[in-house]
Amino acid sequence: MINDIKTVVLTEEEIKVIVKGIGEKITEDYKGKELVVVVILKGAMVFASVLIREIDLPLTIDCMVVSSYGKGTETSGVVKIIKDLNTSITGKHVLIIEDILDTGVTLSNLIELLNTRQPESIALCAMLDKPERRLCNVKLKYKGLSIPDEFIVGYGLDYDEKYRNLPYIGVLKEEIYK
Ligand code: IMP
Ligand code: MG
């Protein structure tokens, strides 16, 4: 797998430090409150599994599966809810955990949908941000790192469902997907 990576964006050690920092901020910001953590599968599963252990608050976890990408590296612009939440978020503080905020199409649609269920608050946390690519206005309350417009994999992020198990984050060589 390592031969398919052009450059490393974040090492395992760097990721650990970043995730710990985000967890501390969330713990501080939601002090005295209860959280519902919504993990967007599958991309955010690795990030979320580490992050929740850095949050020192009473919380529950629920998952959603949404899809906006096909096999390629560009969003299709259509967001499908493949698996909805199992629990009610009405009156709750909701924290969405995502792997990467790219065009924002997926998240803006998702936040709009979840807001109709009248949560007490709703905020977004993403490991990575590609601000250059934004098409929709989405507020990112917690973020690990802003990166340039390159296709990256690892730490939950995939290309064609592969590379999610890479323990670091790297830029995929163009010859793999071109
Ligand atoms: P958006 O709707 O364009 O913001 O798409 C967000 C989703 O696209 C993320 O949750 C990822 O699953 C996927 N995605 C966006 N950029 C990348 C990337 O560089 N590598 C892998 N997946 C990506
Ligand atoms: Mg994906």
GROMACS .gro file of C-alpha atoms and ligand atoms in nm:
model
  202
    1MET     CA    1   0.000   0.000   0.000
    2ILE     CA    2   0.282   0.237   0.087
    3ASN     CA    3   0.398   0.232  -0.278
    4ASP     CA    4   0.066   0.392  -0.379
    5ILE     CA    5   0.127   0.698  -0.157
    6LYS     CA    6   0.291   1.008  -0.305
    7THR     CA    7   0.347   1.203   0.017
    8VAL     CA    8   0.250   1.165   0.381
    9VAL     CA    9   0.020   1.445   0.499
   10LEU     CA   10  -0.003   1.343   0.866
   11THR     CA   11   0.194   1.074   1.044
   12GLU     CA   12   0.042   0.846   1.306
   13GLU     CA   13   0.209   1.050   1.581
   14GLU     CA   14   0.086   1.383   1.444
   15ILE     CA   15  -0.268   1.249   1.418
   16LYS     CA   16  -0.261   1.138   1.783
   17VAL     CA   17  -0.167   1.488   1.901
   18ILE     CA   18  -0.433   1.654   1.685
   19VAL     CA   19  -0.712   1.419   1.795
   20LYS     CA   20  -0.623   1.462   2.162
   21GLY     CA   21  -0.641   1.841   2.120
   22ILE     CA   22  -0.983   1.825   1.955
   23GLY     CA   23  -1.112   1.595   2.231
   24GLU     CA   24  -0.998   1.840   2.498
   25LYS     CA   25  -1.173   2.131   2.324
   26ILE     CA   26  -1.498   1.938   2.292
   27THR     CA   27  -1.481   1.835   2.658
   28GLU     CA   28  -1.437   2.200   2.758
   29ASP     CA   29  -1.707   2.339   2.526
   30TYR     CA   30  -1.977   2.091   2.628
   31LYS     CA   31  -1.900   2.084   3.000
   32GLY     CA   32  -2.214   1.993   3.198
   33LYS     CA   33  -2.393   1.877   2.883
   34GLU     CA   34  -2.466   1.542   2.728
   35LEU     CA   35  -2.365   1.470   2.371
   36VAL     CA   36  -2.500   1.257   2.091
   37VAL     CA   37  -2.205   1.177   1.867
   38VAL     CA   38  -2.312   1.102   1.509
   39VAL     CA   39  -2.043   0.914   1.321
   40ILE     CA   40  -2.061   0.926   0.943
   41LEU     CA   41  -1.962   0.582   0.822
   42LYS     CA   42  -1.742   0.451   0.690
   43GLY     CA   43  -1.485   0.727   0.650
   44ALA     CA   44  -1.510   0.870   1.002
   45MET     CA   45  -1.499   0.540   1.189
   46VAL     CA   46  -1.124   0.542   1.254
   47PHE     CA   47  -1.112   0.908   1.358
   48ALA     CA   48  -1.426   0.877   1.574
   49SER     CA   49  -1.308   0.562   1.750
   50VAL     CA   50  -1.002   0.748   1.876
   51LEU     CA   51  -1.169   1.085   1.934
   52ILE     CA   52  -1.451   0.957   2.157
   53ARG     CA   53  -1.188   0.827   2.402
   54GLU     CA   54  -1.047   1.179   2.428
   55ILE     CA   55  -1.388   1.328   2.519
   56ASP     CA   56  -1.450   1.327   2.893
   57LEU     CA   57  -1.829   1.372   2.891
   58PRO     CA   58  -2.137   1.150   2.910
   59LEU     CA   59  -2.216   1.067   2.548
   60THR     CA   60  -2.403   0.827   2.326
   61ILE     CA   61  -2.300   0.720   1.978
   62ASP     CA   62  -2.510   0.671   1.669
   63CYS     CA   63  -2.406   0.616   1.308
   64MET     CA   64  -2.524   0.721   0.966
   65VAL     CA   65  -2.426   0.595   0.626
   66VAL     CA   66  -2.458   0.852   0.352
   67SER     CA   67  -2.325   0.840   0.001
   68SER     CA   68  -2.233   1.112  -0.244
   69TYR     CA   69  -1.941   0.950  -0.421
   70GLY     CA   70  -1.942   0.663  -0.663
   71LYS     CA   71  -1.623   0.486  -0.746
   72GLY     CA   72  -1.443   0.803  -0.856
   73THR     CA   73  -1.274   1.086  -0.674
   74GLU     CA   74  -1.540   1.352  -0.748
   75THR     CA   75  -1.869   1.398  -0.565
   76SER     CA   76  -2.184   1.313  -0.760
   77GLY     CA   77  -2.367   1.596  -0.582
   78VAL     CA   78  -2.651   1.364  -0.486
   79VAL     CA   79  -2.667   1.261  -0.122
   80LYS     CA   80  -2.836   0.936  -0.035
   81ILE     CA   81  -2.919   0.830   0.321
   82ILE     CA   82  -2.829   0.463   0.324
   83LYS     CA   83  -2.860   0.418   0.699
   84ASP     CA   84  -3.038   0.666   0.925
   85LEU     CA   85  -2.995   0.719   1.301
   86ASN     CA   86  -3.149   0.463   1.534
   87THR     CA   87  -3.212   0.716   1.810
   88SER     CA   88  -3.396   1.046   1.846
   89ILE     CA   89  -3.188   1.366   1.853
   90THR     CA   90  -3.474   1.597   1.945
   91GLY     CA   91  -3.362   1.831   2.224
   92LYS     CA   92  -3.010   1.686   2.222
   93HIS     CA   93  -2.666   1.834   2.161
   94VAL     CA   94  -2.548   1.668   1.841
   95LEU     CA   95  -2.187   1.647   1.729
   96ILE     CA   96  -2.136   1.511   1.378
   97ILE     CA   97  -1.801   1.344   1.319
   98GLU     CA   98  -1.677   1.336   0.960
   99ASP     CA   99  -1.348   1.231   0.803
  100ILE     CA  100  -1.312   1.524   0.562
  101LEU     CA  101  -1.507   1.832   0.460
  102ASP     CA  102  -1.464   1.871   0.086
  103THR     CA  103  -1.733   2.039  -0.128
  104GLY     CA  104  -1.962   2.037   0.176
  105VAL     CA  105  -2.251   1.899  -0.031
  106THR     CA  106  -2.290   1.588   0.186
  107LEU     CA  107  -2.274   1.772   0.516
  108SER     CA  108  -2.495   2.069   0.425
  109ASN     CA  109  -2.767   1.828   0.311
  110LEU     CA  110  -2.723   1.616   0.619
  111ILE     CA  111  -2.730   1.909   0.863
  112GLU     CA  112  -3.045   2.041   0.696
  113LEU     CA  113  -3.210   1.703   0.742
  114LEU     CA  114  -3.101   1.662   1.106
  115ASN     CA  115  -3.216   2.017   1.190
  116THR     CA  116  -3.573   1.922   1.099
  117ARG     CA  117  -3.559   1.686   1.400
  118GLN     CA  118  -3.509   1.984   1.631
  119PRO     CA  119  -3.189   1.908   1.818
  120GLU     CA  120  -3.085   2.151   2.094
  121SER     CA  121  -2.765   2.219   1.898
  122ILE     CA  122  -2.576   2.071   1.609
  123ALA     CA  123  -2.205   2.106   1.536
  124LEU     CA  124  -1.955   1.952   1.301
  125CYS     CA  125  -1.613   1.803   1.362
  126ALA     CA  126  -1.389   1.685   1.076
  127MET     CA  127  -1.038   1.549   1.078
  128LEU     CA  128  -0.952   1.725   0.751
  129ASP     CA  129  -1.075   2.024   0.555
  130LYS     CA  130  -1.028   2.109   0.186
  131PRO     CA  131  -1.151   2.473   0.192
  132GLU     CA  132  -1.057   2.538  -0.174
  133ARG     CA  133  -1.320   2.291  -0.290
  134ARG     CA  134  -1.618   2.424  -0.095
  135LEU     CA  135  -1.947   2.460  -0.284
  136CYS     CA  136  -2.181   2.482   0.017
  137ASN     CA  137  -2.148   2.698   0.325
  138VAL     CA  138  -2.090   2.460   0.616
  139LYS     CA  139  -1.963   2.571   0.957
  140LEU     CA  140  -1.680   2.352   1.083
  141LYS     CA  141  -1.655   2.389   1.461
  142TYR     CA  142  -1.368   2.144   1.515
  143LYS     CA  143  -1.107   2.055   1.260
  144GLY     CA  144  -0.778   1.870   1.256
  145LEU     CA  145  -0.602   2.016   0.956
  146SER     CA  146  -0.669   2.216   0.638
  147ILE     CA  147  -0.515   2.057   0.330
  148PRO     CA  148  -0.475   2.156  -0.035
  149ASP     CA  149  -0.689   2.008  -0.309
  150GLU     CA  150  -0.534   1.663  -0.343
  151PHE     CA  151  -0.694   1.322  -0.313
  152ILE     CA  152  -0.590   1.167   0.014
  153VAL     CA  153  -0.637   0.827   0.174
  154GLY     CA  154  -0.574   0.652   0.504
  155TYR     CA  155  -0.702   0.677   0.862
  156GLY     CA  156  -1.052   0.584   0.744
  157LEU     CA  157  -1.040   0.762   0.408
  158ASP     CA  158  -1.069   0.542   0.102
  159TYR     CA  159  -1.020   0.525  -0.268
  160ASP     CA  160  -1.252   0.260  -0.412
  161GLU     CA  161  -1.300   0.128  -0.054
  162LYS     CA  162  -0.929   0.062  -0.007
  163TYR     CA  163  -0.659   0.225   0.210
  164ARG     CA  164  -0.894   0.289   0.506
  165ASN     CA  165  -0.662   0.083   0.726
  166LEU     CA  166  -0.352   0.293   0.659
  167PRO     CA  167  -0.251   0.427   1.003
  168TYR     CA  168  -0.142   0.762   0.857
  169ILE     CA  169  -0.288   1.006   0.600
  170GLY     CA  170  -0.125   1.042   0.260
  171VAL     CA  171  -0.176   1.174  -0.092
  172LEU     CA  172  -0.268   0.897  -0.334
  173LYS     CA  173  -0.050   0.875  -0.646
  174GLU     CA  174  -0.249   1.003  -0.944
  175GLU     CA  175  -0.163   0.699  -1.156
  176ILE     CA  176  -0.378   0.488  -0.920
  177TYR     CA  177  -0.702   0.667  -1.012
  178LYS     CA  178  -0.633   0.840  -1.345
  179IMP     P1  179  -1.834   1.644   0.015
  179IMP     O1  180  -1.979   1.627   0.008
  179IMP     O2  181  -1.776   1.682  -0.118
  179IMP     O3  182  -1.788   1.737   0.124
  179IMP     O4  183  -1.773   1.498   0.038
  179IMP     C1  184  -1.734   1.453   0.160
  179IMP     C2  185  -1.700   1.307   0.151
  179IMP     O5  186  -1.623   1.279   0.034
  179IMP     C3  187  -1.609   1.266   0.265
  179IMP     O6  188  -1.684   1.221   0.372
  179IMP     C4  189  -1.524   1.157   0.204
  179IMP     O7  190  -1.587   1.032   0.219
  179IMP     C5  191  -1.517   1.190   0.057
  179IMP     N1  192  -1.389   1.257   0.022
  179IMP     C6  193  -1.369   1.388  -0.006
  179IMP     N2  194  -1.240   1.414  -0.033
  179IMP     C7  195  -1.176   1.296  -0.020
  179IMP     C8  196  -1.037   1.258  -0.034
  179IMP     O8  197  -0.945   1.336  -0.062
  179IMP     N3  198  -1.011   1.125  -0.013
  179IMP     C9  199  -1.107   1.034   0.019
  179IMP     N4  200  -1.236   1.066   0.034
  179IMP    C10  201  -1.270   1.196   0.014
  180MG      MG  202  -1.555   0.794   0.095
   0.00000   0.00000   0.00000
